[in-house]
XYZ file of C-alpha atoms in Angstrom:
681
model
C 149.957 174.185 53.919
C 146.723 175.097 52.117
C 143.428 173.276 52.524
C 143.646 171.594 49.098
C 146.920 169.944 50.028
C 145.492 168.876 53.387
C 142.488 167.224 51.771
C 144.694 165.276 49.353
C 146.979 164.165 52.214
C 143.942 163.086 54.254
C 142.601 160.995 51.386
C 146.004 159.384 50.764
C 146.507 158.755 54.477
C 143.079 157.147 54.840
C 143.779 154.911 51.836
C 147.076 153.884 53.445
C 145.316 153.026 56.702
C 142.795 150.899 54.815
C 145.517 148.981 52.988
C 147.469 148.392 56.223
C 144.370 147.110 58.011
C 143.540 144.840 55.041
C 147.074 143.465 55.195
C 146.642 142.821 58.953
C 143.434 140.887 58.291
C 145.087 138.902 55.496
C 147.933 137.897 57.781
C 145.433 136.986 60.515
C 143.601 134.678 58.134
C 146.838 133.204 56.871
C 147.922 132.314 60.413
C 144.827 130.235 61.157
C 144.706 126.458 61.125
C 144.110 125.152 57.597
C 142.710 121.836 58.798
C 143.550 118.272 57.864
C 145.925 117.250 55.028
C 142.859 116.379 52.928
C 141.407 119.869 53.436
C 144.720 121.464 52.528
C 144.926 119.319 49.408
C 141.458 120.471 48.286
C 142.249 124.089 49.109
C 145.483 123.839 47.105
C 143.580 122.515 44.093
C 141.132 125.438 44.282
C 144.017 127.877 44.665
C 145.844 126.411 41.663
C 142.763 126.546 39.458
C 141.905 130.111 40.468
C 145.457 131.347 39.939
C 145.754 129.682 36.529
C 142.467 131.173 35.342
C 143.244 134.696 36.594
C 146.658 134.600 34.907
C 145.118 133.634 31.578
C 142.353 136.219 31.922
C 144.746 139.064 32.649
C 146.963 138.081 29.726
C 143.960 138.324 27.432
C 142.830 141.637 28.905
C 146.370 142.992 28.596
C 146.229 142.613 24.813
C 142.987 144.623 24.579
C 144.360 147.093 27.113
C 147.554 147.590 25.111
C 145.516 148.524 22.025
C 143.453 151.094 23.966
C 146.624 152.457 25.612
C 148.175 153.120 22.179
C 144.925 154.736 20.934
C 144.723 157.071 23.952
C 148.369 158.020 23.618
C 148.188 158.511 19.846
C 144.993 160.592 20.111
C 147.077 163.317 21.681
C 147.902 164.401 18.122
C 144.285 165.501 17.605
C 143.142 166.604 21.061
C 144.951 168.231 23.972
C 142.913 166.106 26.386
C 144.742 162.943 25.264
C 148.333 161.792 25.217
C 150.727 159.917 27.490
C 149.114 161.168 30.719
C 145.648 159.995 29.704
C 147.094 156.658 28.571
C 148.901 156.248 31.894
C 145.671 156.991 33.745
C 144.079 154.087 31.872
C 146.882 151.780 33.018
C 146.692 152.935 36.641
C 142.954 152.258 36.772
C 143.286 148.850 35.211
C 146.213 147.735 37.392
C 144.575 148.942 40.642
C 141.338 147.151 39.757
C 143.234 143.944 38.914
C 145.191 144.047 42.176
C 142.124 144.602 44.338
C 140.335 141.661 42.727
C 143.296 139.285 42.608
C 144.635 139.811 46.128
C 141.187 139.797 47.659
C 140.335 136.581 45.862
C 143.501 134.836 46.988
C 142.789 135.728 50.626
C 139.257 134.443 50.165
C 140.638 131.164 48.747
C 142.743 130.730 51.870
C 139.772 131.575 54.072
C 137.682 128.723 52.557
C 139.328 125.820 54.359
C 140.005 127.890 57.462
C 136.336 128.763 57.803
C 135.486 125.075 57.580
C 138.110 124.278 60.221
C 136.889 127.098 62.465
C 133.417 125.561 62.321
C 134.642 123.029 64.877
C 134.649 125.901 67.386
C 131.121 127.027 66.590
C 129.104 129.413 64.459
C 130.636 132.679 65.644
C 134.203 131.473 65.072
C 133.436 130.444 61.507
C 131.504 133.668 60.924
C 134.486 135.770 62.006
C 136.906 133.946 59.686
C 134.600 134.224 56.671
C 133.747 137.886 57.281
C 137.317 139.000 57.913
C 138.492 137.117 54.833
C 135.862 139.005 52.835
C 136.736 142.307 54.549
C 140.203 142.129 52.990
C 138.586 142.379 49.543
C 136.243 145.179 50.622
C 138.962 147.309 52.220
C 141.391 146.803 49.356
C 138.711 147.862 46.899
C 137.938 151.243 48.463
C 141.499 151.903 49.638
C 143.179 151.135 46.307
C 140.406 152.974 44.484
C 140.927 156.109 46.584
C 144.719 155.787 46.403
C 144.656 155.448 42.591
C 142.312 158.379 42.009
C 143.863 160.739 44.577
C 147.479 159.853 43.841
C 147.061 160.100 40.095
C 145.174 163.373 40.354
C 147.868 164.838 42.598
C 150.499 163.974 39.967
C 148.405 164.983 36.955
C 147.513 168.423 38.295
C 151.199 169.204 38.703
C 152.239 168.214 35.193
C 149.210 169.233 33.095
C 146.308 171.629 32.876
C 143.157 171.110 34.920
C 141.229 169.986 31.839
C 143.812 167.364 30.855
C 144.022 166.150 34.435
C 140.247 165.591 34.439
C 140.394 163.746 31.103
C 143.149 161.508 32.466
C 140.978 160.745 35.526
C 138.128 159.647 33.253
C 140.631 157.440 31.452
C 141.586 155.961 34.829
C 137.941 155.088 35.294
C 137.902 153.447 31.856
C 140.883 151.271 32.835
C 139.099 150.071 35.954
C 135.885 149.497 33.982
C 137.629 147.410 31.318
C 139.163 145.088 33.918
C 135.811 144.917 35.693
C 133.991 144.043 32.494
C 136.302 141.172 31.601
C 136.455 139.964 35.214
C 132.660 140.017 35.512
C 132.051 138.405 32.142
C 134.861 135.829 32.208
C 134.445 134.979 35.883
C 130.668 134.793 35.491
C 130.898 132.384 32.555
C 133.422 130.271 34.481
C 131.506 130.003 37.753
C 128.093 129.313 36.257
C 129.257 126.907 33.540
C 130.897 124.799 36.219
C 127.983 125.152 38.645
C 125.267 124.342 36.089
C 127.213 121.412 34.637
C 127.920 119.999 38.104
C 124.283 120.317 39.179
C 122.711 118.835 36.017
C 124.698 115.626 36.156
C 125.491 115.384 39.856
C 122.267 116.354 41.574
C 119.706 115.780 38.816
C 121.028 112.663 37.047
C 123.239 110.907 39.604
C 121.305 112.020 42.690
C 124.449 112.848 44.686
C 124.682 115.858 47.015
C 126.060 119.250 46.069
C 129.849 119.440 46.540
C 130.106 115.668 46.565
C 133.765 114.701 45.859
C 132.565 112.061 43.423
C 131.446 114.837 41.050
C 134.329 115.615 38.626
C 133.132 119.246 38.272
C 133.180 120.018 41.971
C 136.656 121.633 42.029
C 135.837 123.741 38.979
C 132.637 124.850 40.741
C 134.594 125.939 43.796
C 137.198 127.751 41.690
C 134.356 129.534 39.904
C 132.922 130.868 43.174
C 136.232 132.655 43.766
C 136.976 133.999 40.278
C 133.369 135.037 39.721
C 131.951 136.140 43.059
C 135.167 137.360 44.712
C 137.462 138.706 41.973
C 134.584 139.595 39.664
C 132.533 141.475 42.246
C 135.622 143.227 43.633
C 136.612 144.487 40.181
C 132.984 145.427 39.481
C 132.571 147.611 42.550
C 136.133 148.942 42.280
C 135.316 150.435 38.899
C 131.937 151.709 40.098
C 133.659 153.380 43.041
C 136.465 154.842 40.934
C 134.212 155.881 38.057
C 131.707 157.587 40.340
C 134.513 159.457 42.102
C 136.163 160.687 38.928
C 132.808 161.538 37.323
C 131.859 163.611 40.382
C 135.210 165.393 40.234
C 134.818 166.021 36.494
C 131.323 167.378 37.033
C 132.595 169.703 39.803
C 135.241 170.967 37.392
C 132.559 171.831 34.829
C 129.967 173.284 37.234
C 132.281 175.054 39.688
C 135.508 175.778 37.827
C 136.455 178.419 40.385
C 136.289 175.983 43.315
C 138.975 173.319 43.682
C 137.442 172.174 46.973
C 134.341 170.922 45.157
C 136.604 168.639 43.088
C 138.338 167.338 46.207
C 135.136 166.844 48.213
C 134.450 163.241 47.041
C 138.029 162.259 47.933
C 137.528 163.408 51.521
C 134.199 161.585 51.757
C 135.961 158.457 50.552
C 138.771 158.854 53.064
C 136.353 159.256 55.980
C 134.345 156.225 54.811
C 137.440 153.990 54.905
C 137.968 154.770 58.593
C 134.268 154.233 59.320
C 134.306 150.918 57.444
C 137.159 149.659 59.605
C 135.289 150.666 62.766
C 132.006 149.288 61.457
C 133.553 145.903 60.766
C 134.174 145.494 64.507
C 130.417 145.388 65.088
C 129.990 142.125 63.178
C 129.313 139.459 65.809
C 126.540 137.085 66.745
C 123.982 138.388 69.202
C 122.010 136.437 71.802
C 119.589 135.193 69.144
C 122.411 133.764 67.017
C 121.133 135.314 63.778
C 123.797 135.386 61.061
C 122.256 138.053 58.849
C 121.610 140.408 61.821
C 125.246 139.989 62.808
C 126.382 141.105 59.345
C 123.848 143.921 59.240
C 125.239 145.280 62.520
C 128.461 146.104 60.750
C 126.613 147.483 57.721
C 124.368 149.759 59.789
C 127.219 150.898 62.041
C 129.280 151.886 59.024
C 126.360 153.819 57.545
C 125.607 155.664 60.783
C 129.230 156.561 61.443
C 129.664 157.732 57.849
C 126.577 159.916 58.144
C 127.968 161.540 61.271
C 131.423 162.109 59.796
C 130.058 163.572 56.544
C 128.493 166.606 58.218
C 131.647 168.449 59.358
C 133.391 167.548 56.118
C 130.528 168.953 54.033
C 130.210 172.078 56.143
C 133.925 172.771 55.992
C 134.452 172.175 52.273
C 131.158 172.886 50.485
C 129.324 175.666 52.320
C 128.200 178.344 49.843
C 129.732 176.717 46.747
C 127.424 177.437 43.816
C 125.276 179.540 46.116
C 124.076 176.402 47.885
C 124.313 175.946 51.683
C 126.325 173.096 53.166
C 123.154 171.584 54.683
C 121.728 170.917 51.204
C 124.882 169.118 50.099
C 124.874 167.121 53.319
C 121.267 166.054 52.755
C 122.160 164.746 49.297
C 124.876 162.585 50.912
C 122.306 161.278 53.372
C 119.996 160.480 50.464
C 122.798 158.352 48.978
C 123.256 156.458 52.230
C 119.501 156.023 52.568
C 119.270 154.622 49.040
C 121.949 152.074 49.933
C 120.094 150.867 53.001
C 116.769 150.802 51.133
C 118.146 148.846 48.174
C 119.669 146.307 50.561
C 116.325 145.884 52.314
C 114.431 145.535 49.026
C 116.833 142.946 47.608
C 116.750 141.059 50.899
C 112.959 140.897 50.680
C 112.928 139.462 47.178
C 115.729 136.941 47.706
C 115.704 135.788 51.353
C 113.995 132.527 52.339
C 111.842 133.988 55.094
C 109.871 136.304 52.813
C 106.977 135.503 50.485
C 108.607 135.872 47.011
C 111.022 132.975 47.590
C 108.366 130.873 49.332
C 105.935 131.431 46.456
C 108.529 130.053 44.027
C 109.063 127.050 46.314
C 105.311 126.445 46.488
C 105.029 126.730 42.706
C 107.666 123.987 42.439
C 105.142 121.500 43.810
C 103.248 121.785 40.512
C 106.312 121.104 38.422
C 109.254 122.572 36.520
C 107.239 124.927 34.340
C 105.380 126.572 37.216
C 108.658 127.045 39.071
C 110.109 128.890 36.049
C 106.941 131.001 35.642
C 107.006 131.996 39.313
C 110.711 132.853 39.207
C 110.313 135.001 36.117
C 107.411 136.832 37.747
C 109.398 137.548 40.936
C 112.351 138.795 38.880
C 110.186 141.207 36.882
C 108.355 142.417 39.985
C 111.631 143.020 41.810
C 112.513 145.834 39.398
C 109.744 148.187 40.554
C 110.742 149.150 44.101
C 114.471 149.808 43.356
C 113.637 151.953 40.323
C 111.126 153.988 42.336
C 113.738 154.488 45.085
C 116.400 155.578 42.594
C 113.928 157.927 40.897
C 113.018 159.506 44.233
C 116.718 159.877 45.053
C 117.392 161.651 41.757
C 114.503 164.076 42.270
C 115.353 164.727 45.909
C 119.094 165.266 45.450
C 118.552 167.395 42.334
C 116.068 169.658 44.117
C 118.588 170.179 46.928
C 121.799 170.799 45.011
C 121.189 170.400 41.308
C 123.090 167.918 39.177
C 126.043 167.951 41.542
C 123.663 166.848 44.298
C 122.865 163.723 42.282
C 126.592 163.077 41.925
C 127.130 163.458 45.679
C 124.291 161.008 46.376
C 125.964 158.473 44.054
C 129.340 159.098 45.720
C 127.843 158.637 49.197
C 126.342 155.336 48.038
C 129.737 154.131 46.894
C 131.448 155.046 50.171
C 129.623 152.009 51.571
C 131.284 149.726 49.002
C 133.894 148.395 51.452
C 131.480 146.948 53.984
C 129.079 145.786 51.248
C 131.812 143.842 49.432
C 133.020 142.385 52.752
C 129.505 141.018 53.261
C 129.398 139.855 49.646
C 132.742 137.996 49.740
C 131.486 136.273 52.878
C 129.136 134.379 50.519
C 131.605 132.509 48.288
C 133.886 131.891 51.275
C 131.135 130.118 53.207
C 129.943 128.346 50.050
C 133.402 126.887 49.485
C 133.804 126.157 53.183
C 130.723 123.964 52.974
C 132.092 122.325 49.833
C 135.417 121.564 51.474
C 133.603 120.181 54.542
C 131.633 117.851 52.261
C 134.641 116.752 50.187
C 136.858 116.207 53.250
C 134.131 114.264 55.085
C 134.231 116.566 58.100
C 130.910 115.346 59.447
C 127.448 116.660 60.084
C 128.486 118.889 62.990
C 130.666 121.014 60.709
C 128.032 121.075 57.953
C 125.562 122.156 60.614
C 127.662 125.334 60.918
C 128.693 125.894 57.294
C 125.249 125.271 55.766
C 123.492 128.121 57.600
C 126.416 130.423 56.776
C 126.180 129.394 53.112
C 122.425 129.993 53.021
C 122.906 133.529 54.337
C 125.829 134.065 51.994
C 123.587 133.464 49.007
C 121.373 136.336 50.088
C 124.339 138.643 50.807
C 125.641 138.056 47.261
C 122.246 139.052 45.853
C 122.098 142.129 48.089
C 125.492 143.271 46.842
C 124.465 142.892 43.218
C 121.353 144.969 43.844
C 123.493 147.637 45.465
C 126.015 147.559 42.642
C 123.351 147.935 39.976
C 121.570 150.771 41.787
C 124.793 152.702 42.287
C 125.733 152.071 38.662
C 122.447 153.652 37.567
C 123.215 156.863 39.454
C 126.831 156.863 38.318
C 125.797 156.436 34.683
C 123.476 159.415 34.926
C 126.404 161.525 36.131
C 128.524 160.258 33.214
C 125.739 161.085 30.750
C 125.640 164.626 32.162
C 129.419 164.809 31.669
C 128.894 163.742 28.037
C 126.265 166.421 27.376
C 128.531 169.137 28.792
C 131.830 168.067 27.235
C 130.610 167.215 23.747
C 129.223 169.909 21.461
C 128.207 170.352 17.827
C 129.742 173.395 16.155
C 130.634 174.807 19.550
C 126.966 174.692 20.666
C 125.872 172.476 23.536
C 123.616 169.645 22.342
C 119.920 169.478 23.095
C 118.351 165.996 23.089
C 114.919 166.371 21.546
C 112.740 163.233 21.405
C 111.270 164.429 18.120
C 114.729 164.159 16.588
C 114.974 160.815 14.732
C 118.710 160.547 15.550
C 117.938 160.687 19.268
C 115.153 158.085 18.917
C 117.341 155.729 16.901
C 120.065 156.134 19.521
C 117.568 155.297 22.285
C 116.491 152.137 20.462
C 120.072 150.988 19.858
C 121.083 151.758 23.441
C 118.042 149.940 24.787
C 118.908 146.921 22.665
C 122.515 146.596 23.834
C 121.907 145.175 27.349
C 119.646 142.483 25.837
C 122.206 141.612 23.174
C 125.021 141.613 25.764
C 123.046 139.386 28.164
C 122.149 136.965 25.362
C 125.833 136.363 24.563
C 126.574 135.630 28.208
C 123.606 133.308 28.682
C 124.551 131.359 25.566
C 128.189 131.212 26.650
C 127.201 129.665 29.982
C 124.877 127.212 28.268
C 127.524 126.079 25.791
C 130.273 125.732 28.380
C 127.922 123.994 30.816
C 126.999 121.548 28.031
C 130.662 120.669 27.626
C 130.954 120.080 31.378
C 127.850 117.851 31.320
C 129.365 115.673 28.620
C 132.704 115.476 30.436
C 131.129 114.500 33.769
C 128.961 111.890 32.054
C 132.051 110.517 30.327
C 133.927 110.191 33.581
C 130.998 108.522 35.325
C 130.778 106.124 32.394
C 134.467 105.349 31.811
C 136.208 105.710 35.173
C 135.334 102.691 37.275
C 134.659 103.103 40.950
C 133.791 106.805 41.088
C 130.408 106.227 42.681
C 131.650 103.823 45.354
C 134.709 105.948 46.150
C 137.334 103.550 44.870
C 137.949 105.583 41.668
C 139.337 109.119 41.468
C 137.567 111.700 39.270
C 139.709 113.770 36.886
C 138.963 117.194 38.336
C 141.551 118.941 36.164
C 139.678 118.066 32.960
C 136.636 120.098 34.026
C 138.813 122.979 35.254
C 140.527 123.102 31.836
C 137.198 123.029 29.960
C 135.625 125.962 31.800
C 138.897 127.945 31.815
C 139.242 127.682 28.063
C 135.545 128.347 27.436
C 135.428 131.432 29.729
C 138.482 133.009 28.151
C 137.315 132.364 24.620
C 133.694 133.384 25.090
C 134.279 136.562 27.097
C 135.921 138.437 24.223
C 132.949 139.260 21.960
C 130.465 140.395 24.643
C 133.186 142.410 26.392
C 133.950 144.299 23.186
C 130.280 145.251 22.587
C 130.248 148.246 24.992
C 133.640 149.408 23.663
C 132.920 149.171 19.954
C 129.191 150.021 19.823
C 129.403 153.675 21.009
C 132.333 154.371 18.686
C 130.474 152.973 15.677
C 127.262 154.846 16.517
C 129.219 158.074 17.049
C 131.095 157.770 13.733
C 128.042 156.732 11.692
C 125.132 158.632 13.283
C 126.808 161.434 15.254
C 126.745 162.811 18.795
C 122.958 163.072 19.248
C 122.440 159.396 18.418
C 125.327 158.518 20.718
C 123.678 160.443 23.548
C 120.520 158.450 22.895
C 122.531 155.242 23.150
C 123.762 156.232 26.582
C 120.248 156.921 27.917
C 118.776 153.797 26.316
C 121.462 151.535 27.783
C 120.989 153.002 31.265
C 117.220 152.572 31.256
C 116.926 149.034 29.919
C 120.172 147.936 31.558
C 118.909 148.859 34.993
C 115.711 146.814 34.550
C 117.357 143.812 32.940
C 120.104 143.650 35.568
C 117.767 143.885 38.554
C 115.371 141.355 37.064
C 118.120 138.825 36.452
C 120.034 139.187 39.703
C 117.035 139.222 42.057
C 115.121 136.585 40.118
C 118.089 134.263 39.945
C 118.808 134.575 43.661
C 115.155 133.923 44.465
C 115.261 130.711 42.436
C 118.403 129.625 44.289
C 116.985 130.262 47.750
C 113.678 128.593 46.829
C 115.722 125.440 46.180
C 117.514 125.827 49.534
C 114.175 126.397 51.280
C 112.897 123.079 49.927
C 116.148 121.343 50.854
C 115.466 122.309 54.463
C 112.497 119.924 54.393
C 109.701 122.051 53.004
C 107.361 120.580 50.330
C 108.832 117.104 50.766
C 112.498 118.026 50.966
C 115.345 116.703 48.830
C 114.915 114.268 45.959
C 111.165 114.877 45.772
C 109.348 116.285 42.697
C 109.262 119.832 44.139
C 113.012 119.701 44.752
C 113.726 118.503 41.233
C 111.690 121.401 39.831
C 113.501 123.821 42.148
C 116.879 122.530 40.940
C 115.778 123.318 37.385
C 114.823 126.852 38.430
C 118.114 127.287 40.257
C 119.994 126.109 37.191
C 118.215 128.625 34.950
C 118.773 131.317 37.557
C 122.509 130.682 37.903
C 123.588 132.536 34.729
C 120.880 135.105 35.420
C 122.211 136.136 38.838
C 125.940 135.518 38.506
C 126.787 136.157 34.864
C 124.420 138.171 32.669
C 122.747 140.302 35.331
C 125.799 141.624 37.168
C 127.770 141.889 33.894
C 125.391 144.638 32.728
C 126.634 146.889 35.567
C 130.160 147.505 34.186
C 128.817 147.314 30.633
C 126.687 150.441 31.162
C 129.596 152.447 32.530
C 132.043 151.311 29.827
C 129.579 152.555 27.186
C 129.295 155.918 28.958
C 133.030 156.313 29.557
C 133.938 155.412 25.986
C 131.339 157.933 24.784
C 132.688 160.690 27.045
C 136.345 160.136 26.143
C 136.000 159.505 22.451
C 133.087 161.946 22.102
C 135.467 164.705 23.077
C 137.895 163.499 20.416
C 135.294 163.084 17.683
C 132.944 165.999 18.201
C 134.645 168.799 20.143
């Protein structure tokens, strides 16, 4: 058996181990006590709402996907890189992304009530349930991603040429990206429309607590946490993981056509990382100090250290001397990728956690009123873009100096090998958030809320950290895709040169730079419109249903669920089509140079806009939580009211528009690469 076959078998075997362990964790969560009949009733309502929304979302996406499938298949008449294999790759990527998001979300839904019930046994017990529930999503993401890419490549290489196999892999990435885009956009609109609507009427107007069962929008809010933060984030990082892997393989094919091992190298890194993620997850436990974030970071750091150790023999064995570059240089680029991950996590933590100055400055500004809270939050969001961009820039320069463009690709791939543990920590957030909501709605008492509230507060930071990581890795991945575009697309058989004095390149840069702003504006407006409908519905129920406030009347939760479900499905279509249609139009009207400019422009502005929105929004949220702990007068005081306003503005920033830009950038690049080959080669 040759080494190429062994590497493919190792990757497939590692993916299988990850799926089996995820299944074990899912069964473990399922076997736990679901609590009282009231808790089970609430959990069932959340499950029903999440399932109904996901079914409608996937039906909508399937229509768009069917059109793209036909186009990819039919394009085989004009280019040898297209046809049924490329179309099937698109389907495989989309289905794998959908499965990872859907199954992970359903396990997270079950973990909600069980985390609340475990809180009776203490902080560590609840922590373990929430983290293991989230770990199912993380492990499924990287395992299904590796299985899809490796398995499809193994089939494609046996039935088609190397070039067509690579094109079909890029199509697989497009399938994952399309699902991710719709999941991020639709789920983000859903979760924030419900959240904003519930807060504006419940906390601001009626003065009732968050997750109060008297609020008709509370079930919709809890459903939104799962479809947005669990399914949406899982699909988002699945496509980033898959796209980065296939882009690295495609780049290896172009740079080192004589070396098949270079193409297989990212698959082996991914396989090793799955094993290290499983081992690293065992390190998550409370220490003597009882710190929740340090407990989660133990697993994160352990995974990173173990991955760094395992990468060395893999790199030495597979990559030594390829392209005239020693294995040590390639290994250092992988370490740069891991270092960037750790650094981005630390930076995002600084700008969004309650115990650092940015969040406390927003809280202090709230004392002066609503306007000063907004000004401070906007300032923090803008400032938070500088350190990550400097880190990413240093990583690009460092990895390029060590191993050229392929070194940048390896750094991006190494970053994404951490996706499993990062998503596990991320999914911990919505699980603990909903656990607190169920504890409130089921009247479980202050002792349980004393456990779920600290978990929820940490979960808000972990969600922000994951978004920062996703955006940073997307920036590196998009650069690799742009390089693939410049090498695969030519004009008259001559490789393109992007000259800034060329007006076509400049126009492309302007159009590409505009797209993230246009995309984000659609999402912000969608959340505002849907939230307005929720506000009117909650007000109507408070006005017309007698006895809601004293507990003798029952709110109509299903009405709010229906409103946000319909709004999210309807309003996700146009913004989701922007990154698909825009590069095709620019390519047809202005040509390949302008299209290349679009790719660069979207990467540059998209990175800044996404970081600003996600970090700024999370800082607003935690400033509110900081005040709710008793600072600056505590709840129901003027500072708290101003902080609620900031949190409400920040909600669509951090959970809809900001993270939605991540898949948007990669969809633009993938569409350009695939259809650029068809149009210009």
